[in-house]
Tab-separated table of C-alpha atoms in Angstrom:
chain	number	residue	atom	x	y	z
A	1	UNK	CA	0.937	41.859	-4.298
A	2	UNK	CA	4.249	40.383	-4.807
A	3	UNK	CA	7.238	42.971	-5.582
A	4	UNK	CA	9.075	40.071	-7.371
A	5	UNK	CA	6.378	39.242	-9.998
A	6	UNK	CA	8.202	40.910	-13.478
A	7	UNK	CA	6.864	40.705	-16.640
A	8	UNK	CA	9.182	40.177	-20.127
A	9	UNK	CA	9.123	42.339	-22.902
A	10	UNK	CA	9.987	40.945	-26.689
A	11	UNK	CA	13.555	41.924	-26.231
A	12	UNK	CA	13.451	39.556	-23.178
A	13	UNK	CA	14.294	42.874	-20.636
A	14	UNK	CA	12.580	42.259	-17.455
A	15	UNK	CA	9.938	44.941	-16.835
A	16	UNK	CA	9.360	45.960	-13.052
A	17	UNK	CA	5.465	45.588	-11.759
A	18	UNK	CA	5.548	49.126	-10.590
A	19	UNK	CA	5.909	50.252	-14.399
A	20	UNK	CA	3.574	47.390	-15.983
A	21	UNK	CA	1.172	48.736	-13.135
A	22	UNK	CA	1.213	51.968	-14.573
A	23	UNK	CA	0.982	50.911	-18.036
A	24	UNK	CA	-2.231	49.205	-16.342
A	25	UNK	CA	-3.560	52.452	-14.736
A	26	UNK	CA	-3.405	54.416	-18.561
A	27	UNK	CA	-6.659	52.146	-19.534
A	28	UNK	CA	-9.844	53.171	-19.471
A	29	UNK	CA	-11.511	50.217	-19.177
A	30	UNK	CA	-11.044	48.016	-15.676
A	31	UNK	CA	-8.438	45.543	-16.146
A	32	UNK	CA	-7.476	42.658	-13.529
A	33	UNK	CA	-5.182	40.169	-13.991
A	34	UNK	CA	-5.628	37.190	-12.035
A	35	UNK	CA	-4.060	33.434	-10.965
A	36	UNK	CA	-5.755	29.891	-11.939
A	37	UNK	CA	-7.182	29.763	-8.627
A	38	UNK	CA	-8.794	32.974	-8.498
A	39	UNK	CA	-6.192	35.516	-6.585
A	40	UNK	CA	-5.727	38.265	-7.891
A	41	UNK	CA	-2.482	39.375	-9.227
A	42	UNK	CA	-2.766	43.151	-11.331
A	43	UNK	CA	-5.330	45.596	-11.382
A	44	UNK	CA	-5.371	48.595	-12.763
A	45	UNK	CA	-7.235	52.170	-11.120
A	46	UNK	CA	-10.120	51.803	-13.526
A	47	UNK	CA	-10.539	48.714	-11.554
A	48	UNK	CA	-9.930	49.435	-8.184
A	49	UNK	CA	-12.484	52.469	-8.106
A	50	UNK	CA	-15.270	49.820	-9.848
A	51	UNK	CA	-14.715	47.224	-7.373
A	52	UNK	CA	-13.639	49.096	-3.953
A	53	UNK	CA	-16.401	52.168	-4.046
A	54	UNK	CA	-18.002	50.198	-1.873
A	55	UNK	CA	-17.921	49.292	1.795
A	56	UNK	CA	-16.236	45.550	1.841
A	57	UNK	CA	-12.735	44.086	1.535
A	58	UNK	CA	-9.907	45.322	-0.346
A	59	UNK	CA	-9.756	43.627	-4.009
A	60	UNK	CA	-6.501	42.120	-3.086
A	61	UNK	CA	-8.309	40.148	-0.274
A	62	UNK	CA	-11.255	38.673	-3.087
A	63	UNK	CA	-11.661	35.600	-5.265
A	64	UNK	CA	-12.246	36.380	-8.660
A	65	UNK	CA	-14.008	33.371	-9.160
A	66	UNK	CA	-15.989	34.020	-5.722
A	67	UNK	CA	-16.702	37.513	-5.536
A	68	UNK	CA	-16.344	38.697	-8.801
A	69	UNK	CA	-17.345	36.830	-11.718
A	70	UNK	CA	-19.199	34.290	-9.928
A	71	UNK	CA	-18.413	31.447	-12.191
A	72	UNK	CA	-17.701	27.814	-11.600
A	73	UNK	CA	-13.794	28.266	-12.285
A	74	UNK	CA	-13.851	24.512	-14.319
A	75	UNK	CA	-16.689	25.441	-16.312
A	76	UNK	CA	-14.634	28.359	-17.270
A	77	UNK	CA	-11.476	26.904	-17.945
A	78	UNK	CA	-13.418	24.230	-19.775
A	79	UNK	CA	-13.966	26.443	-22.065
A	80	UNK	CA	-10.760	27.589	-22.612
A	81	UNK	CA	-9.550	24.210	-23.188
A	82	UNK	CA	-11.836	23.280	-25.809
A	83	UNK	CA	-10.297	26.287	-27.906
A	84	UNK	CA	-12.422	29.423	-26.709
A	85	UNK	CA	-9.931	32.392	-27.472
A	86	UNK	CA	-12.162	34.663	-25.776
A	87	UNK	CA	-15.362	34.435	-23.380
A	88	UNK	CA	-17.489	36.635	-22.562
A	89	UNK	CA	-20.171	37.120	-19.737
A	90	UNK	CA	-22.589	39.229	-17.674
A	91	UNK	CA	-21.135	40.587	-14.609
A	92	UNK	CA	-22.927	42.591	-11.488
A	93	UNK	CA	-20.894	45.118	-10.612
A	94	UNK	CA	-23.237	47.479	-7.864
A	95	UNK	CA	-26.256	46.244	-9.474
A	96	UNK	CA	-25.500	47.385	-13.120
A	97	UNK	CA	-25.022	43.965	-15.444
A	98	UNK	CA	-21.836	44.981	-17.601
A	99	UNK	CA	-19.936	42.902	-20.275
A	100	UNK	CA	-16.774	41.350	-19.263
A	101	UNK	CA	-14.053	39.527	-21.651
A	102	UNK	CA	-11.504	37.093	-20.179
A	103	UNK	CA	-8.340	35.473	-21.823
A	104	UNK	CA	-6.366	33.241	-21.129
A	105	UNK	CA	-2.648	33.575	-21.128
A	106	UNK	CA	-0.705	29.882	-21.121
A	107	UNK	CA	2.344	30.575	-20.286
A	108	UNK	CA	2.279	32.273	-16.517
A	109	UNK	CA	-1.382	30.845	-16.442
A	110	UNK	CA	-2.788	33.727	-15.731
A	111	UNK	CA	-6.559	35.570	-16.665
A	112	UNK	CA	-6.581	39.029	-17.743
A	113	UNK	CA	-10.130	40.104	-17.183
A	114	UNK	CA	-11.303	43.558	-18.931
A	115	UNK	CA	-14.959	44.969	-18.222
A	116	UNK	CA	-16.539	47.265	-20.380
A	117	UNK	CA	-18.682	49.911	-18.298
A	118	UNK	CA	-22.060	49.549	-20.576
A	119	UNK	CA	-23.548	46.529	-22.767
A	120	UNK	CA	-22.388	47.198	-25.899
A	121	UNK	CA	-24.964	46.941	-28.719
A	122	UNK	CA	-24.064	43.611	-29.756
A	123	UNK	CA	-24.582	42.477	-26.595
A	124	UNK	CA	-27.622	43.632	-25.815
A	125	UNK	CA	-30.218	41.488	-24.193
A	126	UNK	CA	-32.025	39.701	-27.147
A	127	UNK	CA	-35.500	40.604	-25.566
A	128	UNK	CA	-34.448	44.211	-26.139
A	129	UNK	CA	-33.200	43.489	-29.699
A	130	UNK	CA	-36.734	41.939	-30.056
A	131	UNK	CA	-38.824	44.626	-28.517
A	132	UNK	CA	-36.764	47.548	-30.476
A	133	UNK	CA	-37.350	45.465	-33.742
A	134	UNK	CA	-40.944	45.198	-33.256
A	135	UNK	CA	-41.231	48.782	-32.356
A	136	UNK	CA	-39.194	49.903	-35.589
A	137	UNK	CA	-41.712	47.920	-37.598
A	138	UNK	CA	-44.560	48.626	-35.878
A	139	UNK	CA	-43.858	52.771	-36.836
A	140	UNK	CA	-42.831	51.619	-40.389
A	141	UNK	CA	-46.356	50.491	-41.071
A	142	UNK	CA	-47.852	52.758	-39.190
A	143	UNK	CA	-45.815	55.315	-41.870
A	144	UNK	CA	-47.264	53.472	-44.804
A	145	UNK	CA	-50.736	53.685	-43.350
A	146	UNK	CA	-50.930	57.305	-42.753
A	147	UNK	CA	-48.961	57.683	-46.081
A	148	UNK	CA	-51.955	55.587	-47.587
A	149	UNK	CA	-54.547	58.000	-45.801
A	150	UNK	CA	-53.052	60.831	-46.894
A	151	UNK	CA	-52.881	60.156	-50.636
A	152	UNK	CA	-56.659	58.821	-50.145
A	153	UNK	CA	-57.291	62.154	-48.360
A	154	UNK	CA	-55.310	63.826	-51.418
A	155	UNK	CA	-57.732	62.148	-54.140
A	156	UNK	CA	-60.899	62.084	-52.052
A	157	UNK	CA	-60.409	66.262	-52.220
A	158	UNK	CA	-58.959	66.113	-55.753
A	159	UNK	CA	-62.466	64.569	-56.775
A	160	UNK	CA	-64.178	67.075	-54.539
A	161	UNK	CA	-62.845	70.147	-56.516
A	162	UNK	CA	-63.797	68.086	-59.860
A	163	UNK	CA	-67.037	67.809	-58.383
A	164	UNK	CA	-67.745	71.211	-57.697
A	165	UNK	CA	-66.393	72.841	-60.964
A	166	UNK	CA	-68.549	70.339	-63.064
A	167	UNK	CA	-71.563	70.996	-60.756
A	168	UNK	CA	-70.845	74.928	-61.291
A	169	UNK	CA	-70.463	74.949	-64.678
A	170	UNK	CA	-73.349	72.816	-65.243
A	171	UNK	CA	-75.502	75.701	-63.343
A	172	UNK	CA	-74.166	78.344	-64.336
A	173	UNK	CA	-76.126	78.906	-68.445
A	174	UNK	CA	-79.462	77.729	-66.866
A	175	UNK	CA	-79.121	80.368	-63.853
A	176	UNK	CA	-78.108	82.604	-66.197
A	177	UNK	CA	-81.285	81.791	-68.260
A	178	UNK	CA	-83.268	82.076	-65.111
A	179	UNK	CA	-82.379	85.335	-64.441
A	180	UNK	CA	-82.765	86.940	-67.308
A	181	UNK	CA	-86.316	85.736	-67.444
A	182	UNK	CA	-86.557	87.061	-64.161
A	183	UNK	CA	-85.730	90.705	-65.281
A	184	UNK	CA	-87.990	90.509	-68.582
A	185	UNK	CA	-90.674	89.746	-66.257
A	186	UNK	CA	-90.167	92.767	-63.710
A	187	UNK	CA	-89.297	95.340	-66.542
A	188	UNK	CA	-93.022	94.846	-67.837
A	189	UNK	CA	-91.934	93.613	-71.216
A	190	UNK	CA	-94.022	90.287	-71.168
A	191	UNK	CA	-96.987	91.948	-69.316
A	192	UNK	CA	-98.298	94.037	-66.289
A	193	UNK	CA	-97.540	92.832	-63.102
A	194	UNK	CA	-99.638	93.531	-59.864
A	195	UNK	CA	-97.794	94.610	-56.446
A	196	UNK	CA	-97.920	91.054	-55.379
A	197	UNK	CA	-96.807	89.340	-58.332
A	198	UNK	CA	-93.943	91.749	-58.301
A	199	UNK	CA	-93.175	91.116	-55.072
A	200	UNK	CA	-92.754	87.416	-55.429
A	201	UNK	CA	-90.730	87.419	-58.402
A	202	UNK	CA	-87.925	89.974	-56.792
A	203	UNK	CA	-87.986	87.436	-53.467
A	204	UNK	CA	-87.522	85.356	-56.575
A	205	UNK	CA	-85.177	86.756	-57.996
A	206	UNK	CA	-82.589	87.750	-55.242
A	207	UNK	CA	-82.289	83.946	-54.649
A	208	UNK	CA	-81.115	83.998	-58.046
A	209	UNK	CA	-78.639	85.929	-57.865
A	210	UNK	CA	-77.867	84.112	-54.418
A	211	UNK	CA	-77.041	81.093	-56.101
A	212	UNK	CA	-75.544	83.215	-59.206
A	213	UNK	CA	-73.142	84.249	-56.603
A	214	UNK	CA	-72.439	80.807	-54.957
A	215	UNK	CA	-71.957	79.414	-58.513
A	216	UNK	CA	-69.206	81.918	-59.212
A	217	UNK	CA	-67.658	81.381	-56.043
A	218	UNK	CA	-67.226	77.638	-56.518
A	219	UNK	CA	-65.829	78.110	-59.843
A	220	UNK	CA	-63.333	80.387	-58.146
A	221	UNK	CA	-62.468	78.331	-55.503
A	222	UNK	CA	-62.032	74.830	-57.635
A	223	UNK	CA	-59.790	76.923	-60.060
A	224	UNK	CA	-57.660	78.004	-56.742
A	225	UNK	CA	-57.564	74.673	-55.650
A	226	UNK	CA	-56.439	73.439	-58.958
A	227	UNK	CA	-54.192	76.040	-59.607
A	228	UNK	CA	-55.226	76.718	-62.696
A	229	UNK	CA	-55.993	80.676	-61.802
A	230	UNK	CA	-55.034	83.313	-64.120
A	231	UNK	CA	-53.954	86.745	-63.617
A	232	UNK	CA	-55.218	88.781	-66.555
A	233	UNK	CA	-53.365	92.385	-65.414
A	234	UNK	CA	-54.178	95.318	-67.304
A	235	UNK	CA	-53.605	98.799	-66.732
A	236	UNK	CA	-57.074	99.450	-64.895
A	237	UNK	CA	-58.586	102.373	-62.771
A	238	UNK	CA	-59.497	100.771	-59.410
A	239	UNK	CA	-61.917	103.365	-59.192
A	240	UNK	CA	-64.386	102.595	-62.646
A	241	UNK	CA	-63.606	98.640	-60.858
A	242	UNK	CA	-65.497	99.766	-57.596
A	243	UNK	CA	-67.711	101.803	-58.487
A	244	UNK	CA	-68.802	99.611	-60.761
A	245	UNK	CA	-69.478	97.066	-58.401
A	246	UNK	CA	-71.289	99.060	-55.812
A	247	UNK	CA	-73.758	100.812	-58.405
A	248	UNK	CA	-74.712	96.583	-58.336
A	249	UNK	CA	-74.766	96.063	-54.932
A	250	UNK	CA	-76.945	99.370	-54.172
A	251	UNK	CA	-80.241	97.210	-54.827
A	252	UNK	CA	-79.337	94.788	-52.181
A	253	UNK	CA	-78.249	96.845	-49.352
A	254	UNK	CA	-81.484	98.798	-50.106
A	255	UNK	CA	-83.419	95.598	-49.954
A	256	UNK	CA	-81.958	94.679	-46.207
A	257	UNK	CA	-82.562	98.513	-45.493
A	258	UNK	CA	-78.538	98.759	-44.869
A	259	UNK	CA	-76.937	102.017	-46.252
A	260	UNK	CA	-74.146	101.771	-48.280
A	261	UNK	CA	-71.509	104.785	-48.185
A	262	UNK	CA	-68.809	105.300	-51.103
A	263	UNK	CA	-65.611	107.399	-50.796
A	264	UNK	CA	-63.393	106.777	-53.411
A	265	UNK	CA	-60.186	108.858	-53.155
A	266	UNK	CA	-59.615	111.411	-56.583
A	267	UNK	CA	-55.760	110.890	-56.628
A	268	UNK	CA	-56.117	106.821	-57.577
A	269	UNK	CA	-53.778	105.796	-60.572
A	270	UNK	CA	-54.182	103.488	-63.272
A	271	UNK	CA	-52.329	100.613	-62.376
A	272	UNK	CA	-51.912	96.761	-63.386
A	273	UNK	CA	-54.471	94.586	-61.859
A	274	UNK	CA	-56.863	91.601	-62.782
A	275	UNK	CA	-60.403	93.778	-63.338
A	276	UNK	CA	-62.632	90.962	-62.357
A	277	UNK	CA	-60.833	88.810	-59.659
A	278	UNK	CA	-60.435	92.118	-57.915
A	279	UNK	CA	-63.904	93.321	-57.820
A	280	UNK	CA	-64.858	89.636	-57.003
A	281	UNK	CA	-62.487	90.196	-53.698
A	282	UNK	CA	-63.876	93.414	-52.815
A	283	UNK	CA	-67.407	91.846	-53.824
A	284	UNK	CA	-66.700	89.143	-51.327
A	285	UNK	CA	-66.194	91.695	-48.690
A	286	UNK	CA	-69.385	93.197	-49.564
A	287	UNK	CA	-71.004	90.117	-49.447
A	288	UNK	CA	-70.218	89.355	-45.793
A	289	UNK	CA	-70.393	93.051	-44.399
A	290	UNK	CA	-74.022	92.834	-45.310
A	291	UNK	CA	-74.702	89.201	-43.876
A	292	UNK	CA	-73.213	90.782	-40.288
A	293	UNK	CA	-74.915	94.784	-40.786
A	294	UNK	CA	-78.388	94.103	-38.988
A	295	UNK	CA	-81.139	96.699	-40.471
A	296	UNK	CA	-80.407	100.182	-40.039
A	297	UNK	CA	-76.716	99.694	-40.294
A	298	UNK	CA	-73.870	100.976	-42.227
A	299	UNK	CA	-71.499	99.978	-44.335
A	300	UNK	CA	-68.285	102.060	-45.833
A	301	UNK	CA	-66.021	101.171	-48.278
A	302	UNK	CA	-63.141	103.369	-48.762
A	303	UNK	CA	-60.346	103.309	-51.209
A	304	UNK	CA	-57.263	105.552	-51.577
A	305	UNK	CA	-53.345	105.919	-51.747
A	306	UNK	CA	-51.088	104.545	-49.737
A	307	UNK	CA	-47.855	103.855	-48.399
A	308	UNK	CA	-47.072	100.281	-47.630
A	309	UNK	CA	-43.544	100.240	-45.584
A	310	UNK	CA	-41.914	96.477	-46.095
A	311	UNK	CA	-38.343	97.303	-45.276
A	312	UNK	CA	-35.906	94.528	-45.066
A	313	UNK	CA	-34.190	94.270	-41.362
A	314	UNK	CA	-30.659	94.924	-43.423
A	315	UNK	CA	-31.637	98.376	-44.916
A	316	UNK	CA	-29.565	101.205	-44.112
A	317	UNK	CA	-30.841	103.754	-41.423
A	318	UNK	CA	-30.069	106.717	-43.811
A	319	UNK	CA	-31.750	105.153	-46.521
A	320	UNK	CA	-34.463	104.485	-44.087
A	321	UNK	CA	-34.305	108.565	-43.133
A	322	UNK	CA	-34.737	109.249	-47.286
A	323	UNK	CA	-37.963	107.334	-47.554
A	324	UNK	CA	-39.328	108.498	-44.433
A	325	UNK	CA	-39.372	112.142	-46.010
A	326	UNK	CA	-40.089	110.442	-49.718
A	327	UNK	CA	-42.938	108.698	-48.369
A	328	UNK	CA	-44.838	108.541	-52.290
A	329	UNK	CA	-48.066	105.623	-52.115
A	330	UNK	CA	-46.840	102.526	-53.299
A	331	UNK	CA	-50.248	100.540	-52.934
A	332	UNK	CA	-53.927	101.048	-52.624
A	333	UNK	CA	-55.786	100.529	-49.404
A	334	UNK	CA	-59.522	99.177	-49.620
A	335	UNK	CA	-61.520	98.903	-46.344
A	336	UNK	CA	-64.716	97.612	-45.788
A	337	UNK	CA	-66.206	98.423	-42.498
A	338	UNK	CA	-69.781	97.439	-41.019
A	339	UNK	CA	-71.847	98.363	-37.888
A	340	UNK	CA	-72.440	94.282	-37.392
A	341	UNK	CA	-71.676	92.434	-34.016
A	342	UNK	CA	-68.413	92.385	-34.668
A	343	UNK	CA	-65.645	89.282	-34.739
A	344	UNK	CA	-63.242	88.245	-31.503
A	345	UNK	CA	-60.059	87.990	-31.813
A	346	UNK	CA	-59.069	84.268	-31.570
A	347	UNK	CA	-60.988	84.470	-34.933
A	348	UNK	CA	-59.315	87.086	-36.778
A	349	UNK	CA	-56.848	84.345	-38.623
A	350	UNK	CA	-59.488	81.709	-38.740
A	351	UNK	CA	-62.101	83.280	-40.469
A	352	UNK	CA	-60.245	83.166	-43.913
A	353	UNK	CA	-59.891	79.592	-43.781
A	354	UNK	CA	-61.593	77.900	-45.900
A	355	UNK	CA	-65.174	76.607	-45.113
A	356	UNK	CA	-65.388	78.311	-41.757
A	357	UNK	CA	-68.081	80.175	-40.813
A	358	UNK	CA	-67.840	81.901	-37.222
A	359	UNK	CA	-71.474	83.252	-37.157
A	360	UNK	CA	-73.348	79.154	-37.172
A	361	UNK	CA	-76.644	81.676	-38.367
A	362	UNK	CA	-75.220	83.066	-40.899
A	363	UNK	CA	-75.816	82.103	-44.618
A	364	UNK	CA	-73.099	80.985	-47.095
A	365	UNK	CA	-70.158	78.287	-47.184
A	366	UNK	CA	-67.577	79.543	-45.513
A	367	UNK	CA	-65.614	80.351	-48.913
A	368	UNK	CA	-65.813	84.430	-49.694
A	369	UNK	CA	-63.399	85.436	-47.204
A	370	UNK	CA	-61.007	82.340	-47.767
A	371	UNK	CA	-61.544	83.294	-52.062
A	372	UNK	CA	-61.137	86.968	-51.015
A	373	UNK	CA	-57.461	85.921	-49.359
A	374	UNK	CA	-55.950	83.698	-52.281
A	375	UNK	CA	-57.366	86.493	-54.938
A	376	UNK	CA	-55.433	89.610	-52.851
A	377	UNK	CA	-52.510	87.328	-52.562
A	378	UNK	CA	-52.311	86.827	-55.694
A	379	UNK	CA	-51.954	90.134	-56.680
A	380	UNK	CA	-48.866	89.873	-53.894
A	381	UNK	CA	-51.114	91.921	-51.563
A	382	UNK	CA	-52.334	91.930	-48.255
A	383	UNK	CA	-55.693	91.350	-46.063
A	384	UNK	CA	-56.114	91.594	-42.445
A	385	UNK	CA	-59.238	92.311	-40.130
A	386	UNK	CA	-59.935	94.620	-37.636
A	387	UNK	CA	-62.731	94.108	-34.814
A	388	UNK	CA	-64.270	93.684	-31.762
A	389	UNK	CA	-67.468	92.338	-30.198
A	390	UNK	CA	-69.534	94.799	-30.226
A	391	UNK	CA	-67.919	97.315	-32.361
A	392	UNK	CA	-68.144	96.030	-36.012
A	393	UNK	CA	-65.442	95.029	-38.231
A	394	UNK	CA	-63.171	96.784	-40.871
A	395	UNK	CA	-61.701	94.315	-43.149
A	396	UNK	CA	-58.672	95.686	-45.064
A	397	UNK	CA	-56.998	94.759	-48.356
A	398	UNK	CA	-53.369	96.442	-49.567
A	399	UNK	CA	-52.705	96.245	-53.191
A	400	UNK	CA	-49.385	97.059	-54.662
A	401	UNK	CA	-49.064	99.320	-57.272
A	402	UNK	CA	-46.185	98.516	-58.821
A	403	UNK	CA	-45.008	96.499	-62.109
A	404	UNK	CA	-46.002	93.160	-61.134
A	405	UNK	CA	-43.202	90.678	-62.531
């Protein structure tokens, strides 16, 4: 390059090429400056280290129009004489397409020539635009039609709880009437009975209290799924509570020749609780420790004090220490254990889903264990199973004892 070119400032100072070329070499973006016919007058590093990386001819020694732009030079300056301030076009630079801008400057008719490294948006090739567009549209609909699924999906099971509360409701008096009938007839009130006659009317009889049972487990569930339940707490004795279920379920672990053992600790307190939606989760429990317990089996259910540790990761070590050595029952701990098959452990979170029954043989709906969860919860407590294949089950519910807010 020529040592003589100089460039003039506003002030009309001449400015040396060695300092404009360094003004040059601050840029970021490649910058050449080039004659009408194509040599090349300026470049700056950012341009040098694009066009030189590889093996070929120093840049002084190329044609801009020729090697670089590759561009019919009066097609180009056609442009600029028909007003263009500015053109822009695609250039390869080591097989990468990148955007350059050239202007024109009139009086030492020269082009400065800067390249920006990527496309920028606005550039982009309009296929791309096209393809990106379709693709944002195509996942906005598919939005609004899983949107519209869902809120089908959200009615379709709104209906199905309406459904099944109407449907319980509507068989619960008649059952009710059945039933009754049922024990008139077996208490010898309307008549003798013979051993057979007997015998069909408690066969009778135990699938009414089947579907007595399934009856007040819908209406459980469809006021869960509503959420419409209500906590009635009391001050109750857990222990009148279970006892007073078992002296019901006696009967029909007697019927399946299943023995049923009690222990129910002495120290148990009165405490708040909802009386029936408790039993009815303990009842559950019942319910699917004898479905499991083949004849001859066992089943305990144990309740007593205990101490239910939820310490926050923040507490104190020394208050830690103190209720260590203070360790006073703060909940009571029901367990229900059978002599069944027993359940494996990939199951022992799905089982109190709801409708899922791990046992295909098995009677029911899939619903007492599921109940049995939002019930315990409810009280803020705690269920959890314990089992393996072959070794029964021991299902276990916490309840807190104190003043529930």
């Amino acid at each position: 390059m020529s040592k003589e070119v100089v460039a003039e400032n506003s002030t009309g100072a001449g400015l040396s090429v060695g300092i404009v070329q360094g003004l040059l070499d601050a840029l970021e973006r490649p910058v050449i400056v080039a004659e009408r016919a194509g040599r090349i007058v300026l470049t700056n590093l950012r341009a040098r280290q694009c066009v030189e990386s590889s093996s070929g001819p120093n840049l002084g020694e190329l044609n801009l129009f020729t090697h670089l732009l590759r561009v019919d030079p009066g097609v180009l300056f056609g442009q600029i004489e028909s007003g263009e301030q500015e053109i822009s076009l695609q250039v390869d630079c080591h097989g990468e397409m990148v955007q350059a801008q050239i202007r024109w400057l009139p009086e030492p008719d020269w082009l400065v020539v800067q390249v920006d490294a990527t496309p920028s948006e606005q550039e982009a090739d309009p296929k791309e635009q096209h393809t990106v567009q379709a693709l944002l549209q195509e996942r906005e609909i598919t939005y609004r039609n899983l949107l519209a699924a869902y809120l089908r999906l959200q009615e379709v099971n709104r209906q199905k709880t309406v459904f099944l509360a109407s449907a319980a409701h509507e068989l619960k008096t008649p059952l009710a009437v059945i039933k009754g009938y049922y024990d008139l007839l077996l208490s010898g009130s309307l008549g003798k009975l013979g051993d057979k006659q007997r015998e069909i009317l408690q066969d009778s009889k135990e699938s009414c209290e089947r579907l007595v049972r399934l009856v007040s487990m819908f209406l459980n569930y469809s006021a869960l799924e509503s959420g419409k339940l209500v906590l009635h707490l009391n001050e109750n004795d857990i222990r009148d509570c279970l006892t007073d279920l078992t002296d019901r379920w006696h009967e029909a672990f007697q019927r399946k020749q299943v023995r049923l053992e009690v222990r129910l600790a002495a120290d148990l307190h009165f405490f708040r609780f909802d009386y029936q939606k408790v039993q009815q989760a303990a009842a559950n429990l019942l319910d699917n420790a004898l479905k499991h317990t083949p004849a001859g089996g066992s089943v305990l259910l144990v309740a007593e004090p205990h101490f239910w540790e939820r310490r926050s990761s923040g507490e104190p070590l020394e208050a830690e220490r103190r209720k260590q050595l203070l360790r006073q029952p703060n909940s009571v701990k029901i367990s229900v254990t059978d002599t069944g098959r027993g359940i494996s452990a990939e199951h022992h979170q799905e089982i109190f889903e709801d409708f899922v029954r791990v046992d295909r043989t098995s009677s029911g709906m899939g619903l007492g264990l599921a109940i049995a969860k939002r019930l315990v919860q409810a009280h803020r407590g705690k269920i959890w199973v314990d089992s393996e294949m072959g070794r029964g089950a021991t299902f276990t519910i916490l309840l807190p004892i104190e003043k529930i807010q």
